Tab-separated table of C-alpha atoms in Angstrom:
chain	number	residue	atom	x	y	z
A	1	MET	CA	26.737	27.899	-13.940
A	2	ILE	CA	25.689	24.808	-15.849
A	3	GLU	CA	28.562	22.916	-17.492
A	4	LEU	CA	28.257	20.938	-20.714
A	5	ASN	CA	28.781	17.155	-20.744
A	6	LYS	CA	28.131	16.878	-17.019
A	7	GLU	CA	25.177	15.065	-15.441
A	8	TYR	CA	22.597	17.122	-13.504
A	9	THR	CA	19.289	16.348	-11.818
A	10	TYR	CA	16.408	18.826	-12.044
A	11	LYS	CA	16.994	19.837	-8.424
A	12	GLN	CA	20.700	20.500	-9.037
A	13	ILE	CA	19.880	22.607	-12.098
A	14	VAL	CA	17.442	24.961	-10.335
A	15	GLU	CA	19.818	25.294	-7.377
A	16	LEU	CA	22.655	26.322	-9.735
A	17	LEU	CA	20.367	28.791	-11.491
A	18	GLY	CA	19.066	30.216	-8.214
A	19	TRP	CA	15.469	29.451	-9.193
A	20	LYS	CA	12.669	28.588	-6.785
A	21	TYR	CA	12.438	24.800	-6.388
A	22	TYR	CA	9.060	23.148	-7.073
A	23	SER	CA	8.193	19.589	-6.052
A	24	GLY	CA	5.690	19.225	-8.892
A	25	GLY	CA	2.758	20.844	-10.662
A	26	ASN	CA	2.804	23.662	-13.189
A	27	GLY	CA	5.816	25.359	-11.605
A	28	LYS	CA	8.076	22.374	-12.202
A	29	LYS	CA	6.616	21.729	-15.675
A	30	ALA	CA	7.294	25.324	-16.749
A	31	GLN	CA	10.884	25.213	-15.491
A	32	ILE	CA	11.599	21.905	-17.244
A	33	LYS	CA	10.133	23.270	-20.467
A	34	GLU	CA	12.410	26.332	-20.257
A	35	ILE	CA	15.483	24.193	-19.471
A	36	GLU	CA	14.860	21.703	-22.281
A	37	SER	CA	14.234	24.461	-24.839
A	38	SER	CA	17.509	26.169	-23.885
A	39	PHE	CA	19.844	23.207	-24.472
A	40	GLU	CA	20.576	20.251	-26.638
A	41	TYR	CA	20.689	17.332	-24.211
A	42	TYR	CA	20.190	13.637	-23.612
A	43	HIS	CA	19.160	11.494	-20.642
A	44	PRO	CA	21.975	9.153	-19.510
A	45	ILE	CA	21.297	5.433	-19.295
A	46	ASN	CA	21.100	3.667	-15.954
A	47	LYS	CA	23.767	0.968	-16.233
A	48	LYS	CA	21.832	-1.423	-14.039
A	49	THR	CA	18.332	-1.113	-15.532
A	50	HIS	CA	19.350	-0.085	-19.096
A	51	LYS	CA	16.638	2.602	-18.971
A	52	GLU	CA	16.919	6.372	-19.376
A	53	LYS	CA	17.384	8.289	-16.136
A	54	LYS	CA	15.496	11.502	-15.410
A	55	SER	CA	18.714	13.492	-15.156
A	56	TYR	CA	20.258	15.529	-17.997
A	57	ILE	CA	23.573	15.804	-19.807
A	58	PHE	CA	23.711	19.042	-21.843
A	59	THR	CA	25.792	19.099	-25.046
A	60	LYS	CA	25.048	22.596	-26.386
A	61	GLN	CA	23.376	25.766	-25.057
A	62	LEU	CA	20.838	27.270	-27.477
A	63	LYS	CA	19.726	30.388	-25.573
A	64	ASP	CA	19.838	32.151	-22.223
A	65	LEU	CA	17.515	30.792	-19.555
A	66	VAL	CA	14.699	32.892	-18.108
A	67	GLU	CA	12.994	31.743	-14.896
A	68	PRO	CA	9.235	31.115	-15.460
A	69	LYS	CA	6.773	32.491	-12.919
A	70	HIS	CA	4.332	29.853	-11.650
A	71	GLY	CA	2.908	28.479	-8.420
A	72	GLY	CA	3.937	25.228	-6.806
A	73	VAL	CA	2.318	22.380	-4.894
A	74	ARG	CA	2.420	21.174	-1.305
A	75	ASN	CA	2.467	17.723	0.242
A	76	THR	CA	-0.428	16.628	2.413
A	77	ASN	CA	-0.236	15.721	6.077
A	78	TYR	CA	-1.585	12.306	5.142
A	79	ILE	CA	1.574	11.121	3.360
A	80	GLN	CA	4.287	13.256	4.957
A	81	PRO	CA	5.068	10.784	7.791
A	82	MET	CA	5.418	7.935	5.278
A	83	MET	CA	7.623	10.100	3.036
A	84	ASP	CA	9.905	10.859	5.974
A	85	TYR	CA	9.934	7.246	7.144
A	86	LEU	CA	10.927	5.972	3.695
A	87	ARG	CA	13.857	8.382	3.678
A	88	MET	CA	14.899	7.198	7.150
A	89	LYS	CA	14.437	3.480	6.586
A	90	VAL	CA	15.031	2.490	2.958
A	91	ASP	CA	18.405	1.306	1.741
A	92	MET	CA	18.914	2.010	-1.965
A	93	GLY	CA	18.953	-1.043	-4.174
A	94	TYR	CA	17.894	-2.464	-7.517
A	95	ASP	CA	15.649	-5.323	-6.432
A	96	PHE	CA	11.918	-5.363	-7.077
A	97	LYS	CA	10.149	-6.353	-3.856
A	98	SER	CA	6.563	-7.388	-3.174
A	99	PHE	CA	4.326	-5.256	-0.972
A	100	THR	CA	4.484	-8.003	1.653
A	101	THR	CA	8.279	-7.682	1.732
A	102	TRP	CA	8.167	-3.891	1.863
A	103	PHE	CA	5.532	-3.561	4.590
A	104	CYS	CA	6.400	-6.580	6.737
A	105	GLU	CA	10.188	-6.757	6.399
A	106	ASP	CA	11.953	-3.681	5.006
A	107	LEU	CA	9.643	-1.107	6.621
A	108	ASP	CA	8.650	-3.346	9.556
A	109	LEU	CA	5.151	-1.842	9.807
A	110	LEU	CA	2.882	-4.916	9.658
A	111	ASN	CA	3.010	-8.448	11.053
A	112	LYS	CA	3.419	-10.870	8.138
A	113	ASP	CA	1.251	-13.649	9.611
A	114	MET	CA	-1.613	-11.185	10.052
A	115	TYR	CA	-0.993	-9.595	6.652
A	116	ASP	CA	-1.552	-12.975	4.974
A	117	ILE	CA	-4.346	-14.373	7.144
A	118	ALA	CA	-7.233	-12.710	5.302
A	119	TYR	CA	-6.715	-15.089	2.364
A	120	LYS	CA	-6.977	-18.250	4.451
A	121	SER	CA	-10.128	-20.381	4.528
A	122	GLU	CA	-13.152	-19.289	6.562
A	123	ASP	CA	-12.589	-22.166	8.993
A	124	GLU	CA	-8.937	-21.198	9.535
A	125	ILE	CA	-9.870	-17.545	10.112
A	126	ALA	CA	-12.660	-18.534	12.531
A	127	LEU	CA	-10.272	-20.748	14.511
A	128	PHE	CA	-7.656	-17.981	14.645
A	129	CYS	CA	-10.250	-15.488	15.920
A	130	GLN	CA	-11.407	-17.939	18.564
A	131	GLU	CA	-7.833	-18.364	19.779
A	132	LYS	CA	-7.226	-14.592	19.873
A	133	GLY	CA	-10.578	-13.642	21.441
A	134	ILE	CA	-11.894	-11.843	18.341
A	135	SER	CA	-15.650	-12.296	18.095
A	136	LYS	CA	-16.215	-11.380	14.419
A	137	PRO	CA	-14.028	-13.159	11.808
A	138	GLN	CA	-15.544	-11.060	9.012
A	139	LEU	CA	-14.363	-7.898	10.771
A	140	LEU	CA	-10.823	-9.292	10.880
A	141	SER	CA	-10.839	-9.968	7.128
A	142	GLU	CA	-12.276	-6.582	6.265
A	143	TYR	CA	-9.917	-4.693	8.571
A	144	ILE	CA	-6.842	-6.359	7.048
A	145	SER	CA	-8.136	-5.820	3.506
A	146	LYS	CA	-8.680	-2.104	4.106
A	147	THR	CA	-5.293	-1.804	5.824
A	148	LYS	CA	-3.629	-3.230	2.708
A	149	HIS	CA	-5.500	-0.739	0.534
A	150	HIS	CA	-4.515	2.294	2.613
A	151	ILE	CA	-0.869	1.354	3.189
A	152	LYS	CA	-0.380	0.687	-0.543
A	153	ASP	CA	-2.028	4.017	-1.349
A	154	MET	CA	0.167	5.855	1.168
A	155	PHE	CA	3.327	4.063	-0.027
A	156	ARG	CA	2.742	4.843	-3.710
A	157	LYS	CA	1.686	8.460	-3.129
A	158	SER	CA	4.742	9.023	-0.936
A	159	LEU	CA	7.109	7.625	-3.571
A	160	ASN	CA	5.448	9.720	-6.293
A	161	ALA	CA	5.770	12.861	-4.172
A	162	LEU	CA	9.439	12.136	-3.434
A	163	ALA	CA	10.100	11.468	-7.121
A	164	LYS	CA	8.539	14.814	-8.075
A	165	GLN	CA	10.984	16.477	-5.703
A	166	ASP	CA	13.905	14.537	-7.220
A	167	MET	CA	14.405	12.892	-3.834
A	168	ALA	CA	13.698	9.357	-5.046
A	169	GLU	CA	13.725	7.186	-8.151
A	170	PHE	CA	11.546	4.095	-8.206
A	171	TYR	CA	9.794	1.624	-10.489
A	172	ASP	CA	6.293	0.283	-9.794
A	173	GLY	CA	5.650	-2.919	-11.727
A	174	TYR	CA	5.427	-6.697	-11.419
A	175	THR	CA	7.645	-9.667	-10.682
A	176	PHE	CA	7.064	-12.727	-12.899
A	177	ARG	CA	7.904	-16.394	-12.383
A	178	TYR	CA	8.032	-18.859	-15.270
A	179	LYS	CA	9.040	-22.431	-16.008
A	180	VAL	CA	12.643	-22.952	-17.137
A	181	GLY	CA	13.181	-26.705	-16.717
A	182	MET	CA	11.417	-29.670	-15.184
A	183	LYS	CA	11.961	-28.324	-11.663
A	184	SER	CA	13.753	-24.998	-12.181
A	185	ARG	CA	12.008	-21.630	-12.278
A	186	GLY	CA	13.053	-18.292	-13.737
A	187	LYS	CA	12.162	-14.866	-12.378
A	188	PHE	CA	12.202	-11.374	-13.882
A	189	ASP	CA	10.747	-7.913	-13.220
A	190	SER	CA	9.151	-5.271	-15.425
A	191	ASP	CA	7.149	-2.061	-15.169
A	192	GLU	CA	6.227	-2.116	-18.865
A	193	LEU	CA	3.289	-4.537	-18.598
A	194	ASN	CA	1.231	-2.574	-16.061
A	195	GLU	CA	-1.433	-1.350	-18.480
A	196	ILE	CA	-1.741	-4.731	-20.226
A	197	ILE	CA	-2.155	-6.572	-16.910
A	198	GLN	CA	-4.742	-4.116	-15.634
A	199	ARG	CA	-6.719	-4.414	-18.880
A	200	ILE	CA	-6.634	-8.224	-18.804
A	201	GLU	CA	-7.570	-8.436	-15.125
A	202	THR	CA	-10.392	-5.929	-15.582
A	203	ASP	CA	-11.841	-7.931	-18.485
A	204	ILE	CA	-11.666	-11.221	-16.548
A	205	CYS	CA	-13.244	-9.657	-13.439
A	206	ASN	CA	-16.141	-8.310	-15.495
A	207	GLU	CA	-16.540	-11.678	-17.202
A	208	MET	CA	-16.700	-13.469	-13.842
A	209	GLN	CA	-19.112	-10.850	-12.520
A	210	GLU	CA	-21.438	-11.578	-15.425
A	211	THR	CA	-21.110	-15.340	-14.862
A	212	TYR	CA	-21.404	-15.484	-11.065
A	213	ASN	CA	-23.081	-12.174	-10.139
A	214	LEU	CA	-20.380	-11.603	-7.501
A	215	ALA	CA	-21.403	-8.086	-6.457
A	216	PRO	CA	-23.881	-6.115	-8.615
A	217	SER	CA	-22.611	-2.740	-7.372
A	218	MET	CA	-18.962	-3.488	-8.237
A	219	LYS	CA	-17.027	-3.917	-11.455
A	220	GLY	CA	-13.534	-4.510	-12.807
A	221	ARG	CA	-10.639	-4.973	-10.409
A	222	GLN	CA	-12.836	-3.827	-7.503
A	223	LEU	CA	-13.941	-7.475	-7.450
A	224	LEU	CA	-10.470	-8.875	-6.765
A	225	PHE	CA	-10.934	-9.184	-2.997
A	226	LEU	CA	-14.163	-11.140	-3.477
A	227	ILE	CA	-12.520	-13.359	-6.089
A	228	TYR	CA	-9.423	-14.064	-4.005
A	229	SER	CA	-11.458	-14.831	-0.890
A	230	ASN	CA	-13.011	-17.818	-2.693
A	231	LYS	CA	-10.619	-20.603	-3.711
A	232	SER	CA	-12.549	-21.769	-6.777
A	233	TYR	CA	-12.953	-18.199	-8.059
A	234	LYS	CA	-9.263	-17.492	-7.370
A	235	ASP	CA	-8.115	-20.611	-9.248
A	236	GLU	CA	-10.297	-19.732	-12.247
A	237	PHE	CA	-9.144	-16.117	-12.256
A	238	ASP	CA	-5.444	-17.054	-12.057
A	239	GLU	CA	-5.729	-19.612	-14.858
A	240	LYS	CA	-7.476	-17.110	-17.124
A	241	LYS	CA	-5.059	-14.241	-16.482
A	242	TYR	CA	-1.975	-16.379	-17.229
A	243	GLU	CA	-3.584	-17.731	-20.409
A	244	ALA	CA	-4.519	-14.198	-21.517
A	245	LEU	CA	-0.984	-12.875	-20.968
A	246	MET	CA	0.537	-15.818	-22.836
A	247	ALA	CA	-1.885	-15.211	-25.728
A	248	ASP	CA	-1.028	-11.497	-25.960
A	249	GLU	CA	1.883	-11.120	-28.416
A	250	SER	CA	2.843	-7.658	-27.179
A	251	ALA	CA	2.894	-8.921	-23.572
A	252	VAL	CA	5.111	-11.884	-24.482
A	253	LYS	CA	7.546	-9.567	-26.313
A	254	LEU	CA	7.777	-7.297	-23.264
A	255	MET	CA	8.288	-10.259	-20.929
A	256	ASN	CA	11.077	-11.666	-23.097
A	257	LYS	CA	12.634	-8.221	-23.321
A	258	ALA	CA	12.696	-8.118	-19.504
A	259	ILE	CA	14.314	-11.580	-19.460
A	260	ASP	CA	17.019	-10.277	-21.815
A	261	GLU	CA	17.683	-7.319	-19.522
A	262	LYS	CA	17.959	-9.456	-16.412
A	263	GLU	CA	21.221	-11.101	-15.469
A	264	THR	CA	20.100	-14.656	-14.712
A	265	GLU	CA	22.036	-17.745	-13.786
A	266	PHE	CA	20.326	-19.619	-16.632
A	267	GLY	CA	21.925	-17.450	-19.273
A	268	ASP	CA	25.406	-18.217	-17.980
A	269	TYR	CA	25.511	-21.936	-18.607
A	270	CYS	CA	22.557	-23.213	-20.629
A	271	GLY	CA	21.264	-20.348	-22.706
A	272	ARG	CA	18.555	-17.893	-21.833
A	273	LYS	CA	15.004	-19.289	-21.713
A	274	TYR	CA	12.112	-17.231	-23.081
A	275	ILE	CA	8.384	-17.282	-22.427
A	276	ASP	CA	6.736	-19.773	-24.810
A	277	GLU	CA	4.609	-22.940	-24.684
A	278	GLU	CA	7.542	-24.930	-23.330
A	279	HIS	CA	8.405	-22.258	-20.754
A	280	PRO	CA	5.022	-20.869	-19.637
A	281	LEU	CA	4.285	-18.094	-17.168
A	282	ILE	CA	3.541	-19.532	-13.706
A	283	SER	CA	2.707	-16.483	-11.602
A	284	TYR	CA	3.198	-12.742	-11.160
A	285	TRP	CA	2.705	-10.216	-8.351
A	286	GLN	CA	2.951	-6.464	-7.841
A	287	SER	CA	6.392	-5.212	-6.824
A	288	VAL	CA	8.317	-1.975	-6.392
A	289	ALA	CA	12.023	-1.157	-6.730
A	290	ILE	CA	13.460	1.973	-5.089
A	291	TYR	CA	16.677	2.792	-6.962
A	292	GLN	CA	17.560	6.042	-5.244
A	293	ILE	CA	16.282	7.976	-2.221
A	294	ASP	CA	17.635	10.925	-0.240
A	295	GLY	CA	18.342	9.852	3.331
A	296	LEU	CA	16.976	11.528	6.440
A	297	GLU	CA	18.058	11.283	10.074
A	298	TYR	CA	15.911	8.870	12.098
A	299	ASP	CA	13.166	10.395	14.246
A	300	GLU	CA	11.934	8.174	17.097
A	301	GLY	CA	8.204	7.550	16.990
A	302	ILE	CA	7.789	7.992	13.230
A	303	GLU	CA	6.630	4.353	12.856
A	304	LYS	CA	3.704	4.938	15.208
A	305	GLU	CA	2.800	8.133	13.367
A	306	VAL	CA	2.625	6.245	10.072
A	307	SER	CA	0.622	3.425	11.672
A	308	ASN	CA	-1.815	5.848	13.312
A	309	ASN	CA	-2.520	7.498	9.961
A	310	ILE	CA	-3.447	4.089	8.558
A	311	ARG	CA	-5.520	3.088	11.598
A	312	LYS	CA	-7.513	6.313	11.410
A	313	ARG	CA	-8.503	5.746	7.797
A	314	VAL	CA	-9.243	2.044	8.217
A	315	ARG	CA	-11.510	2.715	11.199
A	316	ARG	CA	-13.349	5.376	9.203
A	317	ASP	CA	-13.901	2.884	6.371
A	318	ILE	CA	-15.005	0.095	8.705
A	319	PHE	CA	-17.762	2.246	10.198
A	320	ASN	CA	-18.909	3.349	6.745
A	321	ILE	CA	-19.337	-0.165	5.341
A	322	LYS	CA	-22.825	-0.701	3.970
A	323	TRP	CA	-24.446	-4.109	3.776
A	324	LYS	CA	-27.687	-4.476	1.850
A	325	THR	CA	-30.547	-6.701	2.968
A	326	LYS	CA	-32.952	-8.531	0.680
A	327	THR	CA	-35.388	-5.642	1.074
A	328	GLY	CA	-32.753	-3.213	-0.178
A	329	TYR	CA	-32.138	-1.569	3.190
A	330	SER	CA	-28.467	-0.631	3.783
A	331	TYR	CA	-26.837	-0.697	7.194
A	332	CYS	CA	-23.374	-0.779	8.748
A	333	PRO	CA	-22.730	-4.138	10.460
A	334	TYR	CA	-20.171	-2.672	12.878
A	335	ASP	CA	-20.514	-0.360	15.852
A	336	SER	CA	-17.786	1.822	17.341
A	337	TRP	CA	-18.800	0.801	20.866
A	338	GLU	CA	-19.771	-2.824	20.405
A	339	ASP	CA	-16.788	-3.739	18.188
A	340	ALA	CA	-14.137	-1.597	19.883
A	341	THR	CA	-12.489	-4.509	21.678
A	342	ASP	CA	-12.260	-6.570	18.461
A	343	ILE	CA	-10.764	-3.706	16.471
A	344	VAL	CA	-8.084	-2.897	19.034
A	345	ALA	CA	-7.248	-6.604	19.352
A	346	ILE	CA	-6.838	-6.809	15.554
A	347	GLU	CA	-4.693	-3.668	15.483
A	348	LYS	CA	-2.398	-4.954	18.231
A	349	LEU	CA	-1.809	-8.138	16.233
A	350	LEU	CA	-1.451	-6.406	12.859
A	351	PHE	CA	0.669	-3.302	13.521
A	352	THR	CA	4.278	-3.902	14.555
A	353	HIS	CA	4.451	-0.476	16.214
A	354	PHE	CA	1.194	-0.144	18.144
A	355	ASP	CA	0.401	3.180	19.816
A	356	GLU	CA	-1.506	2.515	23.036
A	357	ASP	CA	-2.395	6.217	23.334
A	358	PHE	CA	-3.816	6.593	19.819
A	359	ASP	CA	-7.112	8.516	19.798
A	360	ASP	CA	-8.856	9.218	16.508
A	361	GLY	CA	-11.593	11.243	18.204
A	362	THR	CA	-14.328	8.619	17.854
A	363	SER	CA	-16.389	6.818	20.468
A	364	LEU	CA	-14.358	3.699	19.685
A	365	ASP	CA	-11.466	5.034	21.741
A	366	LEU	CA	-13.791	5.994	24.577
A	367	ALA	CA	-15.276	2.487	24.539
A	368	VAL	CA	-11.831	0.920	24.798
A	369	LEU	CA	-10.632	3.255	27.515
A	370	ASP	CA	-13.667	2.748	29.723
A	371	ASN	CA	-13.777	-1.033	29.892
A	372	GLU	CA	-13.305	-0.705	33.654
A	373	LEU	CA	-16.284	1.638	33.762
A	374	LYS	CA	-18.426	-0.777	31.740
A	375	ASP	CA	-17.460	-3.640	34.066
A	376	PHE	CA	-18.486	-1.559	37.070
A	377	LEU	CA	-21.844	-0.578	35.611
A	378	LEU	CA	-22.581	-4.078	34.358
A	379	ASP	CA	-21.566	-5.735	37.609
A	380	ASP	CA	-25.091	-6.377	38.858
A	381	VAL	CA	-26.280	-8.045	35.619
A	382	SER	CA	-25.045	-11.416	36.807
A	383	GLN	CA	-26.586	-10.822	40.217
A	384	ASN	CA	-30.124	-9.693	39.417
A	385	GLY	CA	-30.533	-10.456	35.720
A	386	LYS	CA	-31.387	-6.868	34.692
A	387	SER	CA	-31.970	-6.610	30.979
A	388	ASP	CA	-30.537	-3.095	30.547
A	389	GLY	CA	-27.290	-3.883	32.355
A	390	PHE	CA	-26.971	-0.496	34.090
A	391	MET	CA	-27.500	0.501	37.705
A	392	GLU	CA	-30.316	3.007	38.239
A	393	ILE	CA	-28.474	4.778	41.103
A	394	PRO	CA	-25.235	4.139	43.005
A	395	LYS	CA	-25.973	1.682	45.794
A	396	SER	CA	-23.549	3.208	48.339
A	397	PRO	CA	-21.278	6.232	48.876
A	398	GLU	CA	-18.361	4.022	47.886
A	399	ASP	CA	-20.112	3.114	44.630
A	400	GLU	CA	-20.824	6.759	43.905
A	401	GLU	CA	-17.205	7.722	44.546
A	402	GLU	CA	-15.925	4.908	42.293
A	403	LEU	CA	-18.407	5.839	39.569
A	404	ASN	CA	-17.291	9.489	39.617
A	405	ARG	CA	-13.644	8.427	39.470
A	406	LEU	CA	-14.239	6.263	36.433
A	407	PHE	CA	-16.215	8.911	34.573
A	408	ASP	CA	-13.520	11.492	35.323
A	409	ARG	CA	-10.820	9.120	34.020
A	410	VAL	CA	-12.632	8.584	30.768
A	411	SER	CA	-13.166	12.374	30.384
A	412	ILE	CA	-16.571	12.137	28.788
A	413	ALA	CA	-17.302	15.395	26.974
């Protein structure tokens, strides 16, 4: 049974008690309520982060435990491959890492050069597309932007699901860089400024929307992609957000608290430097630290499964984009047949583990698979200048045989 003055996780407790294990929801909440009401306890402190852990140390039992009766929750197919991959791939550590580091280095899912290219100038993107044979630079930017959205969503949901099952412990926050000396820079991490940062960024986005009418149908942090795709908007936004954080007393206190908690080289020989007018904030970015995760044996092909889940959702979004004309008419600028070659070219450059056999059930995959068929049917365009580009009838038995072969290969339903 449960021993006093010994550390237990929630999962260890229910296993000792012989209770049904719940990953989250009302079942887990009811069990935790019963456990906490049955003991005097405290949460031990993580020696590295100086924060309370989610585990328990019981000092006195107050009453006998009775297992509550409640339902549980299930994980979705959408995040399960990412959950498994994190358990196979991630090494436990205490460092906060940017999403770029997680997705392009530690998890090795995306190509870093492609991950960053959407924020380059229009001329640089156009030149890149010309070199890679991509006909629509705007499609490249939008595909990468939506990929970032979906992989972040999948990553965070997977970590939350693992944490609910006591299979992972993580912190989702920001990494900050600030001025220490004339040329030296300090760096610290915190997950305690999330709400303040989101409030400040939302206010600035709405202010810039009112000033520049960026996108009438959007508001708040939805505007960030538009702002960061324009250098002058980005520079203005960054300047305002750093000024706002520096002017917020509660934010400065939390930043200096994080500096106190961090073991920095500056504190060893010249005294710790705090955020103030002399040592201003220079930049910050979203970052995540995974402190603990239950390992899982590697399963070959899991990377492609994760990537295919992302590709499926990005394609769906791309073909649901709505552009409005001056007359108010909305239309999607992309076509699953016309833009198939561009999309697959982008995916091959972006995804480190590219599945050649991926089929999301749309005409896009058919269009890519039947390029040979299209070439055959379009062959006489250059010869007779036909405007429709298709042969009316096969011109010979050999043509008919080849046409049947190609249609069979594509398996048109």
